[in-house]
Amino acid sequence: MTVVAELSPCLEAVSSGSPASATAALAPVEPLLPVVGGTTTVPLVDGTQRVYANLDYAASAPALQAVADRVTEVLPLYASVHRGAGYLSQVSTALYESARQTIARFVDAREDDVAVVTRNTTDALNLLAGVIPAGGRVLVLDLEHHANLLPWLRTSDRHAHGHRTTILPIAATVAATLESLAAELAANPYALVTVSGASNVTGEALPVERVVEIAHAAGARVAVDGAQLVPHRGFSLAATGADYVAFSGHKTYAPFGAGALVGRRDWLDSGTPYLAGGGAVRDVRADRTVWQPAPARHEAGSPNVVGAIALAEACDALAALPAGALAAHESALRSRLVDGLEQVPGVQVVRIWPDADEPVGVVTFTVADHNPGLVAAYLAAEHGIGVRDGRFCAHPLLSRLGASEGAIRASVGVGTPSEAVDRLVGALHAYVADGPRSRYEVVDGCWAVVDDTRPLIEVHGLDHLAATAAAACGPALD
C-alpha cells in the first residue's frame, strides 16, 4: 500500500542550470512569526559557522519570541496556586485559570467541555485512556504515533476494569480506509475511536469531520491526537464534532512542559483520577476519599503554571494570524521542499495515500542505498541543518511504508525561512554527487563525526560534542 513519489525531471520553471538551482529560482519565503534562536549559529566540522537551519519542528518547535517574553513577564509573579492566601498566589491562580480558558478557546471548545493541563500529548492520551467507562472498547488505526497507540494497548495493565483495543489496518486510499472504519464500527460496538489529526511521518490525515460522522453514527466518541495538527492548521472541537483533542506545548511553540486534553466533561468527571494527591480531592479520611470533578481531579500536585501560561500565549499568537496565513506559509514551504527533493537522484518522498488532502508541513524521505542516520549526521555536521532520522515513534507505519530501517524527516513551521529548505535540497545534491567530506562512524548506535572537536556549551563538565553524541541522539531507530 506504500505510495512513494517518483523522481521527476527538473523543475519546469528552470530551463537551464543544475537541478540544485531550481529552488533558488523561487521567490523567498520569510518566517511568519519570530522564534527564539531563529538566528542562532552552529559550528560546522570545517571550522566555519552557519545559521542553524531548524527543519525538525515536528519533534519540538522553538519558542515563539512572544512566548519567551510572556514567560519573562510572569516569572516575578510566580507563586503557589489555588490554595495560597498571598497576593502573588492569587495572581498566579488567576493567570493559570485564564490560561486554561485561552487553551480551550484556541481549539474552539464547547460550553460544557473541560480543559485539563497535562505535560504533553502522550500524557493527555494516557489520561484519557484511564477514564473510558468500564468495558468500553477502543478502535485505533495502525498509522498512529506511539503516543496514540501504546496507551490503548496497556490500558488493561493499568486499570482494573480494562479495555479491549482493536488496531485497524489502514487501506490503500483514504476512501477505502474510511469504508473499513465504518464496517468495523458497524460490526462491533466501540466506546472510542482515536485518530491522528496529522501524521508525524507524512503530515497526512483522514478527514476528522468524516471520521466523527461515522463514529457518532455508531455510538462511539472520537479523540484526536492533535500534536501535529493544532500548531500547523488549528482545530475546532465545535466545528468537527470531535469529543476530545490532545496536543503539546512543545510542538505549539511553547516548550515549557505543558500540554492539554480538551473535551467532554462526563468521562473526565467520573473517571479514575490520573494522579492521586493534593488538589485533586475535596475531602480525605482514613476510610474514604472524595475526589474533585475535572479538571482538578486530574491535576494533583502543584501545576505547571508557567508552562500553561506559555502555551496560552502561543495559542493567542497563532490565533491572531490572518485567516489562512499559517496554512499558506507551510504549503509554500512544503511544496518547495517536495519539488526540490524530487530533483535529487535516489531520493524518494514517502506518502501514505494518493487521495489525502494537503498534508501539514512534514515531509519524510529516503535516500536509496544510504543509511538515514548517516545522511542526517552529514546534514548537521557539514551544513548546519537539523532533521530527524529513524522511525519517528511510529514503527508500525514505517514498516507498512517499507522503511522499517528508518527514514529522514524534515518539518517546517512559523519560523522557517525558505533558505533552510533550499539549503537542505542543495546539501542532498552534494551528498549524492560527492559524498560526505568528513569521516563518520557509528557510536552506540548513532552516527557521529570521527574525532569531532566542535564544542558544546559546558553542562556538568561535558564540553565536547563527541563525548555526548550517543546520549544526545538516543536510540537509532526511535
GROMACS .gro file of C-alpha atoms in nm:
model
  478
    1MET     CA    1   0.000   0.000   0.000
    2THR     CA    2   0.306   0.219   0.011
    3VAL     CA    3   0.280   0.524  -0.208
    4VAL     CA    4   0.616   0.671  -0.299
    5ALA     CA    5   0.678   0.972  -0.519
    6GLU     CA    6   0.862   0.904  -0.844
    7LEU     CA    7   1.171   1.100  -0.935
    8SER     CA    8   1.064   1.386  -1.157
    9PRO     CA    9   1.254   1.590  -1.419
   10CYS     CA   10   1.399   1.929  -1.337
   11LEU     CA   11   1.150   2.196  -1.239
   12GLU     CA   12   0.982   2.341  -1.544
   13ALA     CA   13   1.049   2.691  -1.409
   14VAL     CA   14   1.422   2.633  -1.459
   15SER     CA   15   1.520   2.600  -1.823
   16SER     CA   16   1.893   2.570  -1.764
   17GLY     CA   17   2.143   2.510  -1.487
   18SER     CA   18   2.171   2.229  -1.234
   19PRO     CA   19   1.872   2.083  -1.051
   20ALA     CA   20   2.012   2.225  -0.727
   21SER     CA   21   1.942   2.575  -0.859
   22ALA     CA   22   1.570   2.506  -0.904
   23THR     CA   23   1.455   2.608  -0.558
   24ALA     CA   24   1.682   2.912  -0.559
   25ALA     CA   25   1.488   3.048  -0.858
   26LEU     CA   26   1.170   3.066  -0.650
   27ALA     CA   27   1.067   3.373  -0.455
   28PRO     CA   28   1.195   3.363  -0.095
   29VAL     CA   29   0.959   3.276   0.189
   30GLU     CA   30   1.021   3.461   0.514
   31PRO     CA   31   0.933   3.339   0.866
   32LEU     CA   32   0.574   3.402   0.964
   33LEU     CA   33   0.649   3.478   1.330
   34PRO     CA   34   0.976   3.543   1.515
   35VAL     CA   35   1.106   3.249   1.717
   36VAL     CA   36   1.376   3.231   1.980
   37GLY     CA   37   1.700   3.109   1.825
   38GLY     CA   38   1.598   3.191   1.471
   39THR     CA   39   1.941   3.341   1.402
   40THR     CA   40   2.149   3.106   1.619
   41THR     CA   41   2.473   2.996   1.454
   42VAL     CA   42   2.622   2.649   1.496
   43PRO     CA   43   2.976   2.523   1.431
   44LEU     CA   44   3.046   2.302   1.129
   45VAL     CA   45   3.322   2.043   1.112
   46ASP     CA   46   3.522   2.254   0.868
   47GLY     CA   47   3.562   2.524   1.135
   48THR     CA   48   3.306   2.766   0.993
   49GLN     CA   49   2.972   2.877   1.139
   50ARG     CA   50   2.625   2.881   0.986
   51VAL     CA   51   2.284   2.993   1.096
   52TYR     CA   52   2.110   2.680   1.216
   53ALA     CA   53   1.852   2.550   0.967
   54ASN     CA   54   1.592   2.403   1.200
   55LEU     CA   55   1.389   2.152   0.999
   56ASP     CA   56   1.282   1.947   1.299
   57TYR     CA   57   0.968   2.133   1.407
   58ALA     CA   58   0.766   1.812   1.420
   59ALA     CA   59   0.980   1.691   1.711
   60SER     CA   60   0.992   2.013   1.914
   61ALA     CA   61   0.921   2.360   1.781
   62PRO     CA   62   1.122   2.658   1.906
   63ALA     CA   63   0.959   2.904   2.141
   64LEU     CA   64   0.785   3.199   1.985
   65GLN     CA   65   0.953   3.523   2.088
   66ALA     CA   66   0.617   3.636   2.224
   67VAL     CA   67   0.609   3.326   2.445
   68ALA     CA   68   0.957   3.388   2.582
   69ASP     CA   69   0.865   3.750   2.652
   70ARG     CA   70   0.550   3.646   2.834
   71VAL     CA   71   0.737   3.395   3.049
   72THR     CA   72   0.989   3.664   3.146
   73GLU     CA   73   0.700   3.894   3.235
   74VAL     CA   74   0.517   3.649   3.461
   75LEU     CA   75   0.811   3.487   3.642
   76PRO     CA   76   0.825   3.764   3.906
   77LEU     CA   77   0.458   3.691   3.978
   78TYR     CA   78   0.503   3.315   4.016
   79ALA     CA   79   0.371   3.162   4.339
   80SER     CA   80   0.159   2.871   4.460
   81VAL     CA   81  -0.185   2.839   4.306
   82HIS     CA   82  -0.539   2.756   4.419
   83ARG     CA   83  -0.467   2.741   4.792
   84GLY     CA   84  -0.249   3.042   4.866
   85ALA     CA   85  -0.384   3.347   5.050
   86GLY     CA   86  -0.098   3.574   4.943
   87TYR     CA   87  -0.143   3.831   4.671
   88LEU     CA   88   0.101   3.663   4.430
   89SER     CA   89  -0.073   3.330   4.486
   90GLN     CA   90  -0.400   3.491   4.387
   91VAL     CA   91  -0.235   3.644   4.080
   92SER     CA   92  -0.076   3.311   3.979
   93THR     CA   93  -0.408   3.134   4.025
   94ALA     CA   94  -0.582   3.388   3.804
   95LEU     CA   95  -0.308   3.356   3.539
   96TYR     CA   96  -0.328   2.977   3.544
   97GLU     CA   97  -0.706   2.960   3.514
   98SER     CA   98  -0.707   3.230   3.247
   99ALA     CA   99  -0.450   3.023   3.055
  100ARG     CA  100  -0.682   2.724   3.077
  101GLN     CA  101  -0.963   2.927   2.921
  102THR     CA  102  -0.734   3.050   2.642
  103ILE     CA  103  -0.619   2.695   2.562
  104ALA     CA  104  -0.980   2.576   2.546
  105ARG     CA  105  -1.080   2.871   2.328
  106PHE     CA  106  -0.793   2.802   2.088
  107VAL     CA  107  -0.940   2.461   1.999
  108ASP     CA  108  -1.292   2.605   1.994
  109ALA     CA  109  -1.414   2.410   2.295
  110ARG     CA  110  -1.787   2.387   2.355
  111GLU     CA  111  -1.950   2.541   2.660
  112ASP     CA  112  -1.960   2.213   2.852
  113ASP     CA  113  -1.611   2.095   2.755
  114VAL     CA  114  -1.328   2.092   3.006
  115ALA     CA  115  -0.955   2.161   2.956
  116VAL     CA  116  -0.707   1.961   3.163
  117VAL     CA  117  -0.350   2.089   3.163
  118THR     CA  118  -0.111   1.799   3.107
  119ARG     CA  119   0.259   1.755   3.029
  120ASN     CA  120   0.218   1.683   2.658
  121THR     CA  121   0.009   1.484   2.408
  122THR     CA  122   0.135   1.150   2.541
  123ASP     CA  123   0.035   1.249   2.893
  124ALA     CA  124  -0.306   1.368   2.776
  125LEU     CA  125  -0.387   1.048   2.588
  126ASN     CA  126  -0.273   0.831   2.878
  127LEU     CA  127  -0.507   1.033   3.097
  128LEU     CA  128  -0.795   0.978   2.856
  129ALA     CA  129  -0.721   0.606   2.844
  130GLY     CA  130  -0.784   0.590   3.216
  131VAL     CA  131  -1.131   0.747   3.215
  132ILE     CA  132  -1.307   0.542   2.946
  133PRO     CA  133  -1.608   0.372   3.105
  134ALA     CA  134  -1.556   0.015   3.220
  135GLY     CA  135  -1.570  -0.234   2.936
  136GLY     CA  136  -1.559   0.031   2.665
  137ARG     CA  137  -1.380  -0.081   2.351
  138VAL     CA  138  -1.127   0.136   2.169
  139LEU     CA  139  -1.059   0.142   1.793
  140VAL     CA  140  -0.727   0.280   1.670
  141LEU     CA  141  -0.555   0.277   1.330
  142ASP     CA  142  -0.212   0.130   1.269
  143LEU     CA  143  -0.067   0.457   1.138
  144GLU     CA  144  -0.057   0.624   1.479
  145HIS     CA  145   0.232   0.775   1.669
  146HIS     CA  146   0.314   0.563   1.973
  147ALA     CA  147   0.153   0.831   2.191
  148ASN     CA  148  -0.182   0.740   2.036
  149LEU     CA  149  -0.119   0.367   2.020
  150LEU     CA  150   0.057   0.242   2.332
  151PRO     CA  151  -0.181   0.396   2.591
  152TRP     CA  152  -0.468   0.192   2.447
  153LEU     CA  153  -0.262  -0.127   2.436
  154ARG     CA  154  -0.158  -0.104   2.800
  155THR     CA  155  -0.490   0.005   2.944
  156SER     CA  156  -0.571  -0.340   3.079
  157ASP     CA  157  -0.238  -0.339   3.265
  158ARG     CA  158  -0.309  -0.005   3.434
  159HIS     CA  159  -0.678  -0.018   3.515
  160ALA     CA  160  -0.874  -0.294   3.683
  161HIS     CA  161  -1.172  -0.264   3.450
  162GLY     CA  162  -0.955  -0.280   3.137
  163HIS     CA  163  -1.048  -0.206   2.776
  164ARG     CA  164  -1.032  -0.411   2.461
  165THR     CA  165  -0.843  -0.236   2.184
  166THR     CA  166  -0.866  -0.316   1.814
  167ILE     CA  167  -0.592  -0.197   1.579
  168LEU     CA  168  -0.746  -0.143   1.237
  169PRO     CA  169  -0.506  -0.161   0.939
  170ILE     CA  170  -0.527   0.137   0.706
  171ALA     CA  171  -0.617   0.073   0.342
  172ALA     CA  172  -0.450   0.192   0.022
  173THR     CA  173  -0.663   0.508  -0.001
  174VAL     CA  174  -0.838   0.747   0.232
  175ALA     CA  175  -1.173   0.645   0.086
  176ALA     CA  176  -1.106   0.274   0.142
  177THR     CA  177  -0.980   0.338   0.495
  178LEU     CA  178  -1.299   0.525   0.583
  179GLU     CA  179  -1.503   0.235   0.442
  180SER     CA  180  -1.305  -0.010   0.654
  181LEU     CA  181  -1.358   0.208   0.961
  182ALA     CA  182  -1.732   0.222   0.900
  183ALA     CA  183  -1.750  -0.154   0.851
  184GLU     CA  184  -1.566  -0.225   1.176
  185LEU     CA  185  -1.787   0.015   1.372
  186ALA     CA  186  -2.097  -0.145   1.223
  187ALA     CA  187  -1.978  -0.492   1.317
  188ASN     CA  188  -1.869  -0.423   1.676
  189PRO     CA  189  -1.961  -0.171   1.947
  190TYR     CA  190  -1.692   0.078   2.049
  191ALA     CA  191  -1.675   0.349   2.311
  192LEU     CA  192  -1.398   0.546   2.141
  193VAL     CA  193  -1.228   0.590   1.806
  194THR     CA  194  -0.893   0.765   1.836
  195VAL     CA  195  -0.719   0.909   1.530
  196SER     CA  196  -0.428   1.129   1.433
  197GLY     CA  197  -0.514   1.481   1.323
  198ALA     CA  198  -0.199   1.477   1.107
  199SER     CA  199   0.065   1.207   1.075
  200ASN     CA  200   0.401   1.295   1.228
  201VAL     CA  201   0.558   1.096   0.942
  202THR     CA  202   0.393   1.238   0.631
  203GLY     CA  203   0.162   1.514   0.755
  204GLU     CA  204  -0.140   1.334   0.608
  205ALA     CA  205  -0.464   1.251   0.786
  206LEU     CA  206  -0.812   1.118   0.750
  207PRO     CA  207  -1.077   1.394   0.734
  208VAL     CA  208  -1.171   1.437   1.100
  209GLU     CA  209  -1.527   1.551   1.027
  210ARG     CA  210  -1.594   1.234   0.829
  211VAL     CA  211  -1.443   1.012   1.100
  212VAL     CA  212  -1.664   1.184   1.357
  213GLU     CA  213  -1.971   1.137   1.141
  214ILE     CA  214  -1.902   0.765   1.101
  215ALA     CA  215  -1.814   0.710   1.467
  216HIS     CA  216  -2.105   0.906   1.612
  217ALA     CA  217  -2.349   0.720   1.388
  218ALA     CA  218  -2.223   0.400   1.552
  219GLY     CA  219  -2.242   0.541   1.905
  220ALA     CA  220  -1.867   0.593   1.953
  221ARG     CA  221  -1.682   0.903   2.061
  222VAL     CA  222  -1.376   1.039   1.879
  223ALA     CA  223  -1.044   1.154   2.023
  224VAL     CA  224  -0.798   1.342   1.802
  225ASP     CA  225  -0.422   1.332   1.851
  226GLY     CA  226  -0.368   1.697   1.761
  227ALA     CA  227   0.007   1.712   1.823
  228GLN     CA  228   0.089   1.784   1.456
  229LEU     CA  229  -0.244   1.936   1.353
  230VAL     CA  230  -0.315   2.200   1.617
  231PRO     CA  231   0.010   2.401   1.573
  232HIS     CA  232   0.001   2.383   1.193
  233ARG     CA  233  -0.364   2.420   1.096
  234GLY     CA  234  -0.556   2.494   1.413
  235PHE     CA  235  -0.851   2.283   1.524
  236SER     CA  236  -1.214   2.323   1.625
  237LEU     CA  237  -1.392   2.081   1.854
  238ALA     CA  238  -1.720   2.256   1.781
  239ALA     CA  239  -1.686   2.252   1.402
  240THR     CA  240  -1.556   1.895   1.369
  241GLY     CA  241  -1.778   1.747   1.637
  242ALA     CA  242  -1.483   1.557   1.784
  243ASP     CA  243  -1.521   1.471   2.151
  244TYR     CA  244  -1.159   1.517   2.263
  245VAL     CA  245  -0.837   1.670   2.136
  246ALA     CA  246  -0.490   1.635   2.284
  247PHE     CA  247  -0.190   1.849   2.196
  248SER     CA  248   0.154   1.953   2.320
  249GLY     CA  249   0.302   2.289   2.410
  250HIS     CA  250   0.646   2.186   2.290
  251LYS     CA  251   0.509   2.141   1.938
  252THR     CA  252   0.298   2.456   1.964
  253TYR     CA  253   0.593   2.695   2.008
  254ALA     CA  254   0.579   2.684   2.390
  255PRO     CA  255   0.848   2.438   2.504
  256PHE     CA  256   0.788   2.486   2.876
  257GLY     CA  257   0.645   2.149   2.973
  258ALA     CA  258   0.270   2.184   2.928
  259GLY     CA  259   0.007   2.027   2.703
  260ALA     CA  260  -0.367   1.982   2.714
  261LEU     CA  261  -0.659   1.743   2.690
  262VAL     CA  262  -0.980   1.925   2.600
  263GLY     CA  263  -1.321   1.767   2.559
  264ARG     CA  264  -1.637   1.616   2.704
  265ARG     CA  265  -1.670   1.658   3.078
  266ASP     CA  266  -1.864   1.346   3.183
  267TRP     CA  267  -1.587   1.086   3.141
  268LEU     CA  268  -1.334   1.322   3.296
  269ASP     CA  269  -1.562   1.395   3.594
  270SER     CA  270  -1.632   1.029   3.672
  271GLY     CA  271  -1.313   0.854   3.562
  272THR     CA  272  -1.026   0.738   3.779
  273PRO     CA  273  -0.812   1.038   3.884
  274TYR     CA  274  -0.493   1.044   3.678
  275LEU     CA  275  -0.275   1.114   3.982
  276ALA     CA  276  -0.359   1.072   4.348
  277GLY     CA  277  -0.256   1.372   4.551
  278GLY     CA  278  -0.327   1.716   4.684
  279GLY     CA  279  -0.554   1.945   4.486
  280ALA     CA  280  -0.744   1.657   4.328
  281VAL     CA  281  -0.958   1.594   4.637
  282ARG     CA  282  -1.239   1.760   4.831
  283ASP     CA  283  -1.207   1.555   5.147
  284VAL     CA  284  -0.980   1.277   5.269
  285ARG     CA  285  -1.043   1.050   5.567
  286ALA     CA  286  -0.898   0.720   5.671
  287ASP     CA  287  -1.192   0.530   5.528
  288ARG     CA  288  -1.277   0.728   5.214
  289THR     CA  289  -1.167   0.993   4.963
  290VAL     CA  290  -1.394   1.240   4.789
  291TRP     CA  291  -1.243   1.348   4.456
  292GLN     CA  292  -1.287   1.680   4.280
  293PRO     CA  293  -1.457   1.695   3.938
  294ALA     CA  294  -1.241   1.770   3.634
  295PRO     CA  295  -1.011   1.944   3.570
  296ALA     CA  296  -0.878   1.947   3.929
  297ARG     CA  297  -0.950   1.572   3.954
  298HIS     CA  298  -0.662   1.506   3.712
  299GLU     CA  299  -0.418   1.781   3.814
  300ALA     CA  300  -0.292   1.662   4.152
  301GLY     CA  301   0.014   1.835   4.289
  302SER     CA  302   0.144   2.181   4.207
  303PRO     CA  303   0.057   2.254   3.844
  304ASN     CA  304   0.291   2.384   3.576
  305VAL     CA  305   0.176   2.744   3.598
  306VAL     CA  306   0.445   2.891   3.374
  307GLY     CA  307   0.403   2.615   3.118
  308ALA     CA  308   0.029   2.674   3.097
  309ILE     CA  309   0.077   3.049   3.059
  310ALA     CA  310   0.337   2.989   2.786
  311LEU     CA  311   0.104   2.757   2.596
  312ALA     CA  312  -0.180   3.007   2.624
  313GLU     CA  313   0.042   3.284   2.487
  314ALA     CA  314   0.138   3.064   2.191
  315CYS     CA  315  -0.229   2.989   2.129
  316ASP     CA  316  -0.311   3.360   2.126
  317ALA     CA  317  -0.021   3.439   1.891
  318LEU     CA  318  -0.126   3.172   1.642
  319ALA     CA  319  -0.493   3.270   1.667
  320ALA     CA  320  -0.402   3.631   1.586
  321LEU     CA  321  -0.253   3.540   1.247
  322PRO     CA  322  -0.465   3.637   0.944
  323ALA     CA  323  -0.703   3.367   0.829
  324GLY     CA  324  -0.524   3.115   0.611
  325ALA     CA  325  -0.178   3.260   0.673
  326LEU     CA  326  -0.050   2.959   0.864
  327ALA     CA  327  -0.164   2.708   0.602
  328ALA     CA  328  -0.036   2.923   0.315
  329HIS     CA  329   0.308   2.962   0.473
  330GLU     CA  330   0.351   2.589   0.531
  331SER     CA  331   0.206   2.496   0.194
  332ALA     CA  332   0.459   2.717   0.015
  333LEU     CA  333   0.749   2.570   0.211
  334ARG     CA  334   0.629   2.212   0.181
  335SER     CA  335   0.574   2.236  -0.195
  336ARG     CA  336   0.917   2.392  -0.236
  337LEU     CA  337   1.072   2.114  -0.031
  338VAL     CA  338   0.896   1.826  -0.208
  339ASP     CA  339   0.966   1.971  -0.552
  340GLY     CA  340   1.331   2.012  -0.459
  341LEU     CA  341   1.368   1.665  -0.312
  342GLU     CA  342   1.223   1.508  -0.624
  343GLN     CA  343   1.514   1.650  -0.823
  344VAL     CA  344   1.775   1.470  -0.612
  345PRO     CA  345   1.877   1.134  -0.765
  346GLY     CA  346   1.780   0.844  -0.542
  347VAL     CA  347   1.556   1.045  -0.311
  348GLN     CA  348   1.201   0.918  -0.261
  349VAL     CA  349   0.932   1.114  -0.075
  350VAL     CA  350   0.706   0.890   0.132
  351ARG     CA  351   0.326   0.919   0.120
  352ILE     CA  352   0.052   0.710   0.278
  353TRP     CA  353  -0.242   0.777   0.048
  354PRO     CA  354  -0.275   0.919  -0.305
  355ASP     CA  355  -0.610   1.079  -0.220
  356ALA     CA  356  -0.524   1.254   0.107
  357ASP     CA  357  -0.590   1.625   0.148
  358GLU     CA  358  -0.290   1.858   0.152
  359PRO     CA  359  -0.056   1.749   0.435
  360VAL     CA  360   0.084   1.977   0.703
  361GLY     CA  361   0.450   2.078   0.682
  362VAL     CA  362   0.603   1.736   0.745
  363VAL     CA  363   0.800   1.552   0.474
  364THR     CA  364   0.966   1.213   0.514
  365PHE     CA  365   1.204   1.074   0.254
  366THR     CA  366   1.469   0.814   0.194
  367VAL     CA  367   1.797   0.824   0.001
  368ALA     CA  368   1.846   0.500  -0.188
  369ASP     CA  369   2.129   0.282  -0.055
  370HIS     CA  370   2.222   0.532   0.216
  371ASN     CA  371   2.165   0.498   0.590
  372PRO     CA  372   1.927   0.772   0.712
  373GLY     CA  373   2.132   0.823   1.027
  374LEU     CA  374   2.445   0.892   0.824
  375VAL     CA  375   2.261   1.137   0.598
  376ALA     CA  376   2.119   1.322   0.898
  377ALA     CA  377   2.460   1.338   1.067
  378TYR     CA  378   2.614   1.473   0.745
  379LEU     CA  379   2.346   1.740   0.709
  380ALA     CA  380   2.408   1.856   1.066
  381ALA     CA  381   2.787   1.844   1.073
  382GLU     CA  382   2.863   1.980   0.726
  383HIS     CA  383   2.566   2.210   0.656
  384GLY     CA  384   2.417   2.313   0.991
  385ILE     CA  385   2.081   2.150   0.914
  386GLY     CA  386   1.870   1.980   1.178
  387VAL     CA  387   1.642   1.698   1.058
  388ARG     CA  388   1.511   1.384   1.222
  389ASP     CA  389   1.609   1.028   1.131
  390GLY     CA  390   1.476   0.694   1.248
  391ARG     CA  391   1.123   0.562   1.278
  392PHE     CA  392   0.970   0.869   1.446
  393CYS     CA  393   0.789   0.677   1.723
  394ALA     CA  394   0.561   0.534   1.454
  395HIS     CA  395   0.713   0.191   1.399
  396PRO     CA  396   0.406   0.014   1.254
  397LEU     CA  397   0.357   0.289   0.996
  398LEU     CA  398   0.723   0.296   0.891
  399SER     CA  399   0.715  -0.080   0.844
  400ARG     CA  400   0.399  -0.052   0.634
  401LEU     CA  401   0.565   0.219   0.425
  402GLY     CA  402   0.862  -0.005   0.352
  403ALA     CA  403   1.102   0.195   0.570
  404SER     CA  404   1.145  -0.039   0.864
  405GLU     CA  405   1.512   0.060   0.882
  406GLY     CA  406   1.417   0.425   0.918
  407ALA     CA  407   1.393   0.737   0.706
  408ILE     CA  408   1.467   1.110   0.721
  409ARG     CA  409   1.209   1.371   0.818
  410ALA     CA  410   1.216   1.743   0.750
  411SER     CA  411   0.946   1.959   0.907
  412VAL     CA  412   0.871   2.330   0.896
  413GLY     CA  413   0.676   2.587   1.095
  414VAL     CA  414   0.612   2.955   1.151
  415GLY     CA  415   0.981   3.037   1.199
  416THR     CA  416   1.107   2.856   0.890
  417PRO     CA  417   1.254   3.060   0.602
  418SER     CA  418   1.283   2.917   0.252
  419GLU     CA  419   1.662   2.940   0.282
  420ALA     CA  420   1.654   2.642   0.520
  421VAL     CA  421   1.460   2.435   0.267
  422ASP     CA  422   1.687   2.538  -0.019
  423ARG     CA  423   1.994   2.457   0.187
  424LEU     CA  424   1.864   2.106   0.256
  425VAL     CA  425   1.800   2.039  -0.112
  426GLY     CA  426   2.143   2.169  -0.210
  427ALA     CA  427   2.314   1.967   0.062
  428LEU     CA  428   2.145   1.647  -0.054
  429HIS     CA  429   2.256   1.711  -0.411
  430ALA     CA  430   2.612   1.748  -0.282
  431TYR     CA  431   2.584   1.434  -0.071
  432VAL     CA  432   2.457   1.219  -0.357
  433ALA     CA  433   2.713   1.360  -0.602
  434ASP     CA  434   3.025   1.368  -0.387
  435GLY     CA  435   2.953   1.201  -0.054
  436PRO     CA  436   3.048   1.338   0.290
  437ARG     CA  437   3.369   1.536   0.330
  438SER     CA  438   3.422   1.410   0.686
  439ARG     CA  439   3.452   1.055   0.815
  440TYR     CA  440   3.165   0.913   1.016
  441GLU     CA  441   3.128   0.610   1.241
  442VAL     CA  442   2.853   0.452   1.449
  443VAL     CA  443   2.896   0.514   1.821
  444ASP     CA  444   2.647   0.335   2.047
  445GLY     CA  445   2.403   0.308   1.758
  446CYS     CA  446   2.436   0.668   1.638
  447TRP     CA  447   2.631   0.816   1.351
  448ALA     CA  448   2.895   1.071   1.454
  449VAL     CA  449   3.190   1.253   1.300
  450VAL     CA  450   3.517   1.078   1.375
  451ASP     CA  451   3.732   1.290   1.609
  452ASP     CA  452   3.475   1.571   1.617
  453THR     CA  453   3.623   1.870   1.801
  454ARG     CA  454   3.322   2.105   1.789
  455PRO     CA  455   3.246   2.239   2.137
  456LEU     CA  456   2.916   2.223   2.319
  457ILE     CA  457   2.800   2.464   2.586
  458GLU     CA  458   2.954   2.322   2.901
  459VAL     CA  459   2.700   2.135   3.110
  460HIS     CA  460   2.804   1.934   3.415
  461GLY     CA  461   3.162   1.924   3.294
  462LEU     CA  462   3.081   1.797   2.942
  463ASP     CA  463   3.203   2.035   2.676
  464HIS     CA  464   3.284   1.814   2.379
  465LEU     CA  465   3.039   1.702   2.112
  466ALA     CA  466   3.185   1.353   2.072
  467ALA     CA  467   3.151   1.289   2.445
  468THR     CA  468   2.775   1.342   2.433
  469ALA     CA  469   2.685   1.232   2.080
  470ALA     CA  470   2.544   0.894   2.178
  471ALA     CA  471   2.343   1.031   2.467
  472ALA     CA  472   2.208   1.315   2.254
  473CYS     CA  473   2.079   1.113   1.962
  474GLY     CA  474   1.908   0.834   2.157
  475PRO     CA  475   1.802   0.503   2.001
  476ALA     CA  476   1.898   0.497   1.636
  477LEU     CA  477   1.560   0.370   1.523
  478ASP     CA  478   1.332   0.568   1.754
   0.00000   0.00000   0.00000
